Coordinates of C-alpha atoms in Angstrom, one line a residue:
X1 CA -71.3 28.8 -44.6
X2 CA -70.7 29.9 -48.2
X3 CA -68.2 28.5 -50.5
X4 CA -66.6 31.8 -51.5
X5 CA -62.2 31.1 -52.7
X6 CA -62.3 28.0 -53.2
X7 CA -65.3 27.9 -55.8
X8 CA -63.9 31.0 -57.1
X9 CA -60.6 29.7 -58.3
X10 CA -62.3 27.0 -60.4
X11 CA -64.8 29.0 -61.7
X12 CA -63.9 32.7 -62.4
X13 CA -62.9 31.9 -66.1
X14 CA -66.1 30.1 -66.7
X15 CA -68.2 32.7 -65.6
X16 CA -66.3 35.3 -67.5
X17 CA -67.0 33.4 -70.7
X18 CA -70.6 33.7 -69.8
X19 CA -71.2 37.0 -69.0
X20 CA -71.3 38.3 -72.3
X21 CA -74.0 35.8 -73.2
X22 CA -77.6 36.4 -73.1
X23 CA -79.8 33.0 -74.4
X24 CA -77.8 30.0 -73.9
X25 CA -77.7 30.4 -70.0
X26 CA -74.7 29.1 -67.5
X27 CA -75.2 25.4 -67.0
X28 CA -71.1 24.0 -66.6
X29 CA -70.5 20.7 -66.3
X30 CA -66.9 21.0 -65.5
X31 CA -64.3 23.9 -65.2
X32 CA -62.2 24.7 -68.9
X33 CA -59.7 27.2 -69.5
X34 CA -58.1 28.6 -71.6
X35 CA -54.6 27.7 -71.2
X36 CA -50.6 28.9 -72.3
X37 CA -47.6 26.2 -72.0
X38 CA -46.7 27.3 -68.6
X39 CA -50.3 26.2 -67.0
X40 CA -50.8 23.2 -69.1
X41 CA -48.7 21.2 -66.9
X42 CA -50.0 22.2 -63.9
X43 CA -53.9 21.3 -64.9
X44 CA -53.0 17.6 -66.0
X45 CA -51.3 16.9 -62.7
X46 CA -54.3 18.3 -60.8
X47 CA -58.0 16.5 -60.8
X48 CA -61.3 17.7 -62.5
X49 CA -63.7 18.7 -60.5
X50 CA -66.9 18.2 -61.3
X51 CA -69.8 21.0 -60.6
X52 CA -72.3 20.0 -57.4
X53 CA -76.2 20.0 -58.7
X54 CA -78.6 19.9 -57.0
X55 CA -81.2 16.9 -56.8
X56 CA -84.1 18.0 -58.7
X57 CA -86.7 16.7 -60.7
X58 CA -87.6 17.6 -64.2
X59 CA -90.2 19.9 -64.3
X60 CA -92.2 21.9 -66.7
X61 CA -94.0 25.4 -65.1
X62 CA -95.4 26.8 -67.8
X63 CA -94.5 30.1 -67.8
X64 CA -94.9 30.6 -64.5
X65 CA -94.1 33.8 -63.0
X66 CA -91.8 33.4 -60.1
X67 CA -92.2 36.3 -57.6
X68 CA -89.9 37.9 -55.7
X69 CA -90.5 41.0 -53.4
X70 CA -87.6 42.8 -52.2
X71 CA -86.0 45.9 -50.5
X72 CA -87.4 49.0 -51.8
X73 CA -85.9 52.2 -53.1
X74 CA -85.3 53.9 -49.8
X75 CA -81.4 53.5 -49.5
X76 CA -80.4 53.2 -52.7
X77 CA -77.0 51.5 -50.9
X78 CA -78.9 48.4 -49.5
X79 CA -81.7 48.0 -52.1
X80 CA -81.8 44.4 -53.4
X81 CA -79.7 44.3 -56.6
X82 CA -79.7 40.4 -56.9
X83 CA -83.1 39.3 -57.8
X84 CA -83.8 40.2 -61.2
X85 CA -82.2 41.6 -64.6
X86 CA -84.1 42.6 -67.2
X87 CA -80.7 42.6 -69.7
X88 CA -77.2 42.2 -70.1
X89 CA -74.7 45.6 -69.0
X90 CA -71.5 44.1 -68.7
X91 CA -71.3 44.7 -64.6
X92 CA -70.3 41.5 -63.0
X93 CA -73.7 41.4 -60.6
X94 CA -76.5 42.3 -62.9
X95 CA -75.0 39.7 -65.6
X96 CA -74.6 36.9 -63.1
X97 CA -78.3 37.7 -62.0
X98 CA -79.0 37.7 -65.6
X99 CA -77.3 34.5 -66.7
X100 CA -78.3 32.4 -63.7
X101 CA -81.7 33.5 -64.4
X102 CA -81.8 32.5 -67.5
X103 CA -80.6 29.6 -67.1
X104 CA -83.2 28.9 -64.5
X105 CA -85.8 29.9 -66.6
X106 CA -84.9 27.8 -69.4
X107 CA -84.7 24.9 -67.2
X108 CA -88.1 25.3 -65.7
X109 CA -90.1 27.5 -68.1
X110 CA -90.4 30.2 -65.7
X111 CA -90.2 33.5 -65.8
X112 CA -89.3 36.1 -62.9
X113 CA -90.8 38.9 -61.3
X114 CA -89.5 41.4 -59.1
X115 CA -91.5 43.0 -56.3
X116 CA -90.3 46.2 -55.4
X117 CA -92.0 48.7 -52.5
X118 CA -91.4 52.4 -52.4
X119 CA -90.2 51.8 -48.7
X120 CA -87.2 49.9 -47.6
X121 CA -89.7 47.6 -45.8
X122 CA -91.6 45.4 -47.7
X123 CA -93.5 43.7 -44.4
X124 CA -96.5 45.4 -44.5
X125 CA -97.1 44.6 -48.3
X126 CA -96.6 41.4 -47.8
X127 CA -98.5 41.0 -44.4
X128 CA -101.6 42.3 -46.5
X129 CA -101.2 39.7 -48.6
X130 CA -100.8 37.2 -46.3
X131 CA -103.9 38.2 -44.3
X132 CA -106.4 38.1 -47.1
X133 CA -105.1 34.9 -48.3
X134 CA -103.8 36.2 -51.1
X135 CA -101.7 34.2 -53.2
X136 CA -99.6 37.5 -53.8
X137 CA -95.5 36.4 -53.9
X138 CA -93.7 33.3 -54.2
X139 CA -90.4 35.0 -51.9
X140 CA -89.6 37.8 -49.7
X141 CA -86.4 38.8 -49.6
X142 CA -85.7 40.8 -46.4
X143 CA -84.2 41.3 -43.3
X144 CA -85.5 41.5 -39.5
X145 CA -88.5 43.5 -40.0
X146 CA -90.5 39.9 -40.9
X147 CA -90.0 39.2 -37.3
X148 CA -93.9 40.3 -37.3
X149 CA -94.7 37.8 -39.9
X150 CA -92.4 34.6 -38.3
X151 CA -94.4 35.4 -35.2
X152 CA -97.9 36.0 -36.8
X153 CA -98.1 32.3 -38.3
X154 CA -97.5 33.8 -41.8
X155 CA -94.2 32.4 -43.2
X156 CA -93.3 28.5 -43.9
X157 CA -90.7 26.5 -42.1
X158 CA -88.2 26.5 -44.6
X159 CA -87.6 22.4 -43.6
X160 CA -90.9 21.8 -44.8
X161 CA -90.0 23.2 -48.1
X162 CA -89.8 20.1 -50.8
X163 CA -86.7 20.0 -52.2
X164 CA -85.1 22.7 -50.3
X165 CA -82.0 20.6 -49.3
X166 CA -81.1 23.4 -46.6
X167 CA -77.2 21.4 -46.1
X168 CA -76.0 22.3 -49.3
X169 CA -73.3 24.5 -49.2
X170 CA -75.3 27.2 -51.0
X171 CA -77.2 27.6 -47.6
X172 CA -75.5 29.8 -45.1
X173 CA -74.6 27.1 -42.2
X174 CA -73.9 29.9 -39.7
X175 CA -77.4 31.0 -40.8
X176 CA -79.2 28.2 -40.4
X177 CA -77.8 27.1 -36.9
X178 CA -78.1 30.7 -35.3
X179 CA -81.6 31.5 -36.6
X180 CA -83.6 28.1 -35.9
X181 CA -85.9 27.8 -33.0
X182 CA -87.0 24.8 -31.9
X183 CA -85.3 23.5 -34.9
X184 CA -87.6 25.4 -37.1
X185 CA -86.3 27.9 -39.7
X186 CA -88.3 30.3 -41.0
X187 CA -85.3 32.5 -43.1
X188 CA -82.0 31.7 -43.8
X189 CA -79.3 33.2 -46.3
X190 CA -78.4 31.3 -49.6
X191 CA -76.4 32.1 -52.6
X192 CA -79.4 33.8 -54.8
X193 CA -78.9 37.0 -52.6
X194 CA -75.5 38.7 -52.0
X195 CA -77.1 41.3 -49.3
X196 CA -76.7 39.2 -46.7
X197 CA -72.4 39.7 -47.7
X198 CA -72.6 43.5 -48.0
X199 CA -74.7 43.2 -44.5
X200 CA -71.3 41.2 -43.3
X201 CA -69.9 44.0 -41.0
X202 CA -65.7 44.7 -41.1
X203 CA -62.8 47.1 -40.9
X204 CA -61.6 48.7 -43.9
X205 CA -58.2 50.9 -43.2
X206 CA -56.2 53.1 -44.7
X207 CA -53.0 51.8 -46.2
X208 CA -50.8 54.7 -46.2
X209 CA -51.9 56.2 -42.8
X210 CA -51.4 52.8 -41.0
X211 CA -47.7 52.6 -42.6
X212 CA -47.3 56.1 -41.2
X213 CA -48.3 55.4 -38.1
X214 CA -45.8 52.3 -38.5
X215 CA -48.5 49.8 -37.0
X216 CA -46.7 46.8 -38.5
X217 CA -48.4 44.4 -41.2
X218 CA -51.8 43.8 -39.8
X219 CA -52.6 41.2 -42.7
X220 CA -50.2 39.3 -40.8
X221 CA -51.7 40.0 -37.2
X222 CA -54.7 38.5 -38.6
X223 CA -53.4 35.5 -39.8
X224 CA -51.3 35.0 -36.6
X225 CA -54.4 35.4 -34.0
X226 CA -52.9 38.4 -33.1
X227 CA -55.4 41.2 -34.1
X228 CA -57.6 41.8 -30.9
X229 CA -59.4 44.5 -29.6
X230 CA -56.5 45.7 -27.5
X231 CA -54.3 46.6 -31.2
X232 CA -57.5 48.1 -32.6
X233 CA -57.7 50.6 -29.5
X234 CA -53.9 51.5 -29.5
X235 CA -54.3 51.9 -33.1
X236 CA -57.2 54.5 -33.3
X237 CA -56.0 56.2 -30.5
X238 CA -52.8 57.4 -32.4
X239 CA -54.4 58.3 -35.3
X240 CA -56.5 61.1 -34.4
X241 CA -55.3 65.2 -35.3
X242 CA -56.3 68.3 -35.7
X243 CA -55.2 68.6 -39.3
X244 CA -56.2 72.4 -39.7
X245 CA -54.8 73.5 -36.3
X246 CA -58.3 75.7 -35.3
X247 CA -58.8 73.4 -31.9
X248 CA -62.0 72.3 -33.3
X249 CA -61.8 68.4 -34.0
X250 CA -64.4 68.3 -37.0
X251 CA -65.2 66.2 -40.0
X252 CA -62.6 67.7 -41.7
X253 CA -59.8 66.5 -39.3
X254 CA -58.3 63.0 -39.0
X255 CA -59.9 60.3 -36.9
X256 CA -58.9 57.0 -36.1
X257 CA -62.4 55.3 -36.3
X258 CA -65.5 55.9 -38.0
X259 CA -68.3 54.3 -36.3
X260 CA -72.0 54.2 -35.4
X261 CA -73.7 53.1 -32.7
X262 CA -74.4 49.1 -33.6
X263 CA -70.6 49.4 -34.0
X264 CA -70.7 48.8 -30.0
X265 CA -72.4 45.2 -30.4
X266 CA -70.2 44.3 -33.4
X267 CA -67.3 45.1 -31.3
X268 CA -68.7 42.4 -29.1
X269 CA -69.6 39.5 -31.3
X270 CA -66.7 39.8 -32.9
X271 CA -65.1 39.2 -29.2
X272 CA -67.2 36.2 -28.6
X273 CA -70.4 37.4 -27.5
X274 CA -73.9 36.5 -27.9
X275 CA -76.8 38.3 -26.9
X276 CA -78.9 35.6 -27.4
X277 CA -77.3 31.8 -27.3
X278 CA -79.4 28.6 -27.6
X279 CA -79.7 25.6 -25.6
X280 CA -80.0 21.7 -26.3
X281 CA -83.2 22.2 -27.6
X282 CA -82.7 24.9 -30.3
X283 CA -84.1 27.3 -27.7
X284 CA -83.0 30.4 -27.1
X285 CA -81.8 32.0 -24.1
X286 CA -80.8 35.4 -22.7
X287 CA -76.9 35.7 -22.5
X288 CA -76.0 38.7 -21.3
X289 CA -74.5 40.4 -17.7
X290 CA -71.7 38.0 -18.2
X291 CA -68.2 39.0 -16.8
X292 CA -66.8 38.6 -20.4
X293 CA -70.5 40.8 -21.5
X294 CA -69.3 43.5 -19.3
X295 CA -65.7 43.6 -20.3
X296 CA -66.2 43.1 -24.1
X297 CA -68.8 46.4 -23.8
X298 CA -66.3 48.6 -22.1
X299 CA -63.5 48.2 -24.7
X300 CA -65.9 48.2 -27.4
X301 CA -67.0 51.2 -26.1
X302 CA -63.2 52.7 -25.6
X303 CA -63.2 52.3 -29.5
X304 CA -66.7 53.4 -30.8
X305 CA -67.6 55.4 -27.9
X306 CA -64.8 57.9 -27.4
X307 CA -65.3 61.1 -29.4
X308 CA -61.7 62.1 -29.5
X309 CA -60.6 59.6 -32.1
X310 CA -64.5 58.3 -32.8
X311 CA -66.2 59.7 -35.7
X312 CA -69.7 58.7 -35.0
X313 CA -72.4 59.4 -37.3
X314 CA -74.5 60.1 -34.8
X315 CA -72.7 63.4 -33.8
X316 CA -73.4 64.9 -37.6
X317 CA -77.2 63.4 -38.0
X318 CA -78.5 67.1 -37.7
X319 CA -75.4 68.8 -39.7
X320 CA -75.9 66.4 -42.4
X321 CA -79.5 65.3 -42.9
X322 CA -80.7 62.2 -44.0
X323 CA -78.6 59.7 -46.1
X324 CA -75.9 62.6 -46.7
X325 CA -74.4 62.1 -43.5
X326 CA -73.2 59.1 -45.0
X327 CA -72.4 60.3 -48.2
X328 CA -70.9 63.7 -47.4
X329 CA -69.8 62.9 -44.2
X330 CA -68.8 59.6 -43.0
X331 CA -67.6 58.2 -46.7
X332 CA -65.9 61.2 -47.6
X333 CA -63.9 61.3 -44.8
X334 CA -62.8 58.1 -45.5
X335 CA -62.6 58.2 -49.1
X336 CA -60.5 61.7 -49.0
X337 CA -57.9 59.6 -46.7
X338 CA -58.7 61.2 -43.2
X339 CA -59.6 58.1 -41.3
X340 CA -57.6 55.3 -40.4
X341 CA -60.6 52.9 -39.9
X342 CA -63.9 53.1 -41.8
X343 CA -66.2 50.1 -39.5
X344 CA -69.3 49.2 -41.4
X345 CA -71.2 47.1 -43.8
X346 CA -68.9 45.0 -46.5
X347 CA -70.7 47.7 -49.4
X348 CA -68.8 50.2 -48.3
X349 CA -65.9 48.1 -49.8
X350 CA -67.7 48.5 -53.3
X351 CA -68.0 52.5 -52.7
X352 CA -64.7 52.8 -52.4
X353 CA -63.2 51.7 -55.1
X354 CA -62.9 55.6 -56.7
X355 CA -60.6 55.8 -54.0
X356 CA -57.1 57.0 -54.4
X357 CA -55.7 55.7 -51.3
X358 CA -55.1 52.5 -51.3
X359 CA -57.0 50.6 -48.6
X360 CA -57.3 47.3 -47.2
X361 CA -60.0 45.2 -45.4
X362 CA -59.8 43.2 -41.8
X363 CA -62.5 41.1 -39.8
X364 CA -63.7 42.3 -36.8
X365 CA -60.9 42.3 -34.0
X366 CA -60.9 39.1 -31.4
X367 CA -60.9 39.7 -27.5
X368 CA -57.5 38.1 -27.0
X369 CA -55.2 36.1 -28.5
X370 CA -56.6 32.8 -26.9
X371 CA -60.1 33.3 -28.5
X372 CA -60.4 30.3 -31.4
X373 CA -61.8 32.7 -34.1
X374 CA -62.9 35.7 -35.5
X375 CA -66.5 36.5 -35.4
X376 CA -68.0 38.7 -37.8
X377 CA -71.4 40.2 -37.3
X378 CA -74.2 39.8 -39.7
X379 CA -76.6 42.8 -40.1
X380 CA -80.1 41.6 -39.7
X381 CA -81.3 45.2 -40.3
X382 CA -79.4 45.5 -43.7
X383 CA -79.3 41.7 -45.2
X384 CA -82.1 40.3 -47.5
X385 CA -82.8 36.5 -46.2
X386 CA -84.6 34.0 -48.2
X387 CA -88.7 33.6 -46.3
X388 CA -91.5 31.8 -48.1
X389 CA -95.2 33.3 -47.4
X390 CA -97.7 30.4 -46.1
X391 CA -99.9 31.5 -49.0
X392 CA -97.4 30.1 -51.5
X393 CA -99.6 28.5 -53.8
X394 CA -97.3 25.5 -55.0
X395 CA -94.6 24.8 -52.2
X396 CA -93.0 21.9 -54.9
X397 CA -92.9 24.5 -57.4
X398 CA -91.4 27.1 -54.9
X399 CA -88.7 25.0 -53.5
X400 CA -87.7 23.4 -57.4
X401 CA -87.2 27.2 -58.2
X402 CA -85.4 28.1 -55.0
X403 CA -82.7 25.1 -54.9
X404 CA -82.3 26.3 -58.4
X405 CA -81.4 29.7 -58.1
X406 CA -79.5 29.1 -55.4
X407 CA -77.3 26.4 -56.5
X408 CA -76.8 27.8 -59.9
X409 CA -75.9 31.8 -58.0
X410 CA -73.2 29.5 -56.0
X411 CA -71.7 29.3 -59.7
X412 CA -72.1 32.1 -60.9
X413 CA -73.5 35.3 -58.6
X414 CA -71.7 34.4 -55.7
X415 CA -68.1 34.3 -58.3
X416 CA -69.1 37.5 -59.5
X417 CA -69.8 39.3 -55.9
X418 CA -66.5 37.9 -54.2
X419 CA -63.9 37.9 -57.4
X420 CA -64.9 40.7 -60.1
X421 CA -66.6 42.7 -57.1
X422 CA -64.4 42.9 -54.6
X423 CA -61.0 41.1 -55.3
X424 CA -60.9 42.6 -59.3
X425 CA -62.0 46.2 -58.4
X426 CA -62.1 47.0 -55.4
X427 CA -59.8 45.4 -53.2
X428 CA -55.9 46.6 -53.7
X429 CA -54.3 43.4 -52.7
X430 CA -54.0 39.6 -52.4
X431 CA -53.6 40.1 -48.9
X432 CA -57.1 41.9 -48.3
X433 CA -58.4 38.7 -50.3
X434 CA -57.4 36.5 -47.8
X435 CA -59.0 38.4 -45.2
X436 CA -62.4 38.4 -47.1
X437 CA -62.2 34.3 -46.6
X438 CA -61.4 34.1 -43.3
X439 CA -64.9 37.4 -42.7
X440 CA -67.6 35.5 -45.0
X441 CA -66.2 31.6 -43.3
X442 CA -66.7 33.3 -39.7
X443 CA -70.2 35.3 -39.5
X444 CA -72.3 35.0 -36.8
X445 CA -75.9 36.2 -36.4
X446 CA -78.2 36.4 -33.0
X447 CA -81.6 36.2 -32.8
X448 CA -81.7 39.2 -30.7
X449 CA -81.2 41.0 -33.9
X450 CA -83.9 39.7 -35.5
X451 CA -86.6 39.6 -33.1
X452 CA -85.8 42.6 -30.5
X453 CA -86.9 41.2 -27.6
X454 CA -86.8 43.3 -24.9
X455 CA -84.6 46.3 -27.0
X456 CA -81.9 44.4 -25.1
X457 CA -79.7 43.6 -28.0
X458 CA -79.6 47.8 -28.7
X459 CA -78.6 48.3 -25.3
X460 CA -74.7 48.5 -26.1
X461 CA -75.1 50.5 -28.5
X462 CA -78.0 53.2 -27.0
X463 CA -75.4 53.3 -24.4
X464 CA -72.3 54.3 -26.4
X465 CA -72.0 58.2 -26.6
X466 CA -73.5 58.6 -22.9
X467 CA -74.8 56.3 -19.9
X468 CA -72.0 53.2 -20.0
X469 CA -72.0 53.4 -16.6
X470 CA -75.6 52.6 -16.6
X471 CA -74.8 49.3 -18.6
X472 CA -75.1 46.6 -15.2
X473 CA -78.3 48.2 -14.4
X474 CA -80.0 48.3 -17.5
X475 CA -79.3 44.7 -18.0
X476 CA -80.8 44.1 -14.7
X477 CA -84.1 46.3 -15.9
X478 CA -84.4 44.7 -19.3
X479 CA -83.7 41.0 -18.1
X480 CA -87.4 40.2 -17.1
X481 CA -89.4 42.1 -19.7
X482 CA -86.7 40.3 -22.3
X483 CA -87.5 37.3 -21.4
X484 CA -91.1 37.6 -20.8
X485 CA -91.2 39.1 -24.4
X486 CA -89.2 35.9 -26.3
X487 CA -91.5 34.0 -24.5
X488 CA -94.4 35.4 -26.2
X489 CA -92.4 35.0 -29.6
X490 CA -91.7 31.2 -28.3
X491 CA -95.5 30.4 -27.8
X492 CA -96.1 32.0 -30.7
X493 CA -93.3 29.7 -33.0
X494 CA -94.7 26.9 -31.5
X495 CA -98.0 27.5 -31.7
X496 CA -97.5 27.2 -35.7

């Protein structure tokens, strides 16, 4: 789990004294800042704290040229953005990347390198690479597309990687547990990226249409274990009108919910299911066709799945081709103040923030009431994870730089995503800042998502618009050929 408030308190004044600075990199040995009469008394009562490094030897690399190949230029909104900087801009992200990089490289004597295909997906590169033995990247930085690498022998365990000290709070606990086999992890997310955060999926509403719709303070719901999927349902399905009166409910009318169709299985992790769960041996096993499965999938699909107060980007795919449907249809019907709930990938936050309606952000609903937690769903196919190639050439070297980046990005890039980012642009209250600790501390990710056994963990959502009735019997179909294919992946892992 990353450390996201209460690192971000202690260090958001240190970090804006550094991002002006170009050469004398971020290293901070203990938080100082400026202060006025009425504060001094309050930071002599209260004890330093003193910054977590990480245990690390000296080293001296020569110059070396750390690689790191990332997302490409396909989308431009879930292209890697946290790797590299080539100078200071004065926005918060590039100049943490900058800083922390610098200060890495000054430690080390290394330089960095960034990677970057003309596709979104960067496997096939790097699988060439691999292949002929090709000492070709020290990193990839990617999502569930290196399912074909993890399975074809070609990426490290990252618990084999020296000095990779995978507890440290600048490793993604969540992460680690949920994405181990056999207690082997071959990716995992850390500080260094923030794409695994924007992959974070949640609600974002609209202020003014939820206080005319007089739904009460949801902040509060939230905070009170009151905000389940049952409030989210009654919720959408009041906001939904014809605002031009021609009997045509369009894009250009108010909806309740925006939604795709992944939105389906969010619905239902964030109500406490798994497709994929593990046993006492780190083992995965199938999960689904569970009473709760069943009822979690219909309300989910109440919400995403009804087209009366749905707008799902699937119905405007041919109207809108290409990345404009989101650009021209989805976010500017939420932007322009026309939907109630925008559901999707913590970025959108970020794209908002030109917004003149002031909106606020919520984790993913809970079943009921009695349910412990919120659960909010990671986006394998959108977040960057941290994988090393087996062809690294220096695994010391690689980890050294790795613990590095990542403990100095829990100082400085991680500040800069969750306070300058979000809470100092584009959120529009204290409230919504709250909510984003209670999202990032509760995520969840499932193998399913990751490897795609079977195509089982798309069935909820292939069967939103049409064919829910179909939902027992598909499980029933899928069930063998699932599990025959994770045990392929299985032998595979182990095989290693």
């Amino acid at each position: 789990m990353k450390r996201m408030r209460n690192l971000s308190a202690l260090f958001l004044a240190v970090l804006t004294a550094l991002l002006p600075m170009a050469g004398c990199g971020n290293q901070v040995q203990e938080s100082q800042t400026d202060t006025t009469p009425a504060d001094t008394a309050a930071i002599e009562t209260e004890p330093a704290e003193t910054k977590l490094t990480p245990d690390l030897p000296e080293k001296d690399f020569e110059g070396y040229s750390f690689r790191m190949m990332t997302k490409g230029l396909y989308n431009v909104h879930w292209r890697s953005i946290d790797a590299v900087a080539e100078e200071l801009t004065g926005e918060p992200i590039n100049d943490a990347v900058f800083n922390r990089n610098t200060y890495v490289s000054e430690t080390y004597n290394v330089k960095f390198e960034e990677i970057i295909h003309t596709d979104m997906n960067p496997t096939p590169m790097a699988q060439k690479f691999i292949q002929a033995g090709e000492d070709g990247f020290d990193v990839l930085l990617h999502g569930n597309e290196m399912r074909t690498l993890i399975t074809g022998g070609m990426m490290l365990d990252l618990n084999t990687i020296p000095y990779m000290d995978l507890e440290k709070p600048w490793y993604d606990q969540n992460a680690n547990a949920s994405l181990s086999i056999a207690n082997q992890l071959y990716l995992t997310a850390g500080d260094m990226t923030i794409m695994d955060n924007n992959a974070t999926w949640c609600l974002q509403f609209n202020k003014a249409l939820a206080e005319d719709l007089n739904l009460g303070n949801l902040y509060d719901m939230v905070k009170e274990g009151k905000w389940t999927m049952d409030v989210l349902l009654s919720a959408v399905e009041l906001a939904s009108q014809d605002l031009n009166g021609d009997g045509v409910h369009d894009e250009f009318d108010q909806w309740g919910i925006e939604g795709e169709s992944f939105n389906t299985t969010a619905l239902m992790m964030g109500a406490g299911v798994q497709i994929f769960e593990k046993d006492e041996n780190d083992m995965p096993v199938l999960a689904i066709g569970t009473e709760h499965f069943y009822n979690t999938f219909e309300k989910a699909v109440a919400i995403n799945g009804n087209m009366d107060f749905c707008l799902h980007v699937d119905n405007y795919t041919s109207k809108y081709p290409g990345e404009s449907v989101w650009s021209d249809c989805m976010d500017k019907c939420f932007s322009e103040g026309r939907a109630l709930f925008n559901f999707a990938g913590m970025n959108r936050v970020t794209l908002f923030r030109e917004m003149e309606t002031d909106f606020g952000i919520l984790p993913i609903p809970k079943w009921d009431e009695e349910q412990e937690s919120y659960h909010n769903v990671v986006s394998l196919w959108c977040a960057a994870l941290i994988a090393v190639p087996k062809t690294a050439g220096d695994t010391e070297r690689t980890g050294v730089i790795l613990e590095a980046l990542n403990a100095e990005s829990m100082y400085t890039l991680t500040p800069a995503y969750y306070d300058i980012t979000l809470q100092g642009k584009s959120v529009r209250d204290e409230e919504s800042a709250d909510m984003l600790d209670i999202i990032f501390e509760s995520r969840v990710y499932d193998l399913g998502n990751m490897f795609a056994w079977g195509g089982v963990f798309d069935l909820p959502g292939s069967l939103t618009r049409s064919g829910a009735d179909k939902i027992a019997s598909q499980v029933e179909t899928k069930k063998k050929a699932t599990e025959t294919d994770m045990q392929k992946t299985l032998d595979a892992i182990l095989a290693n």
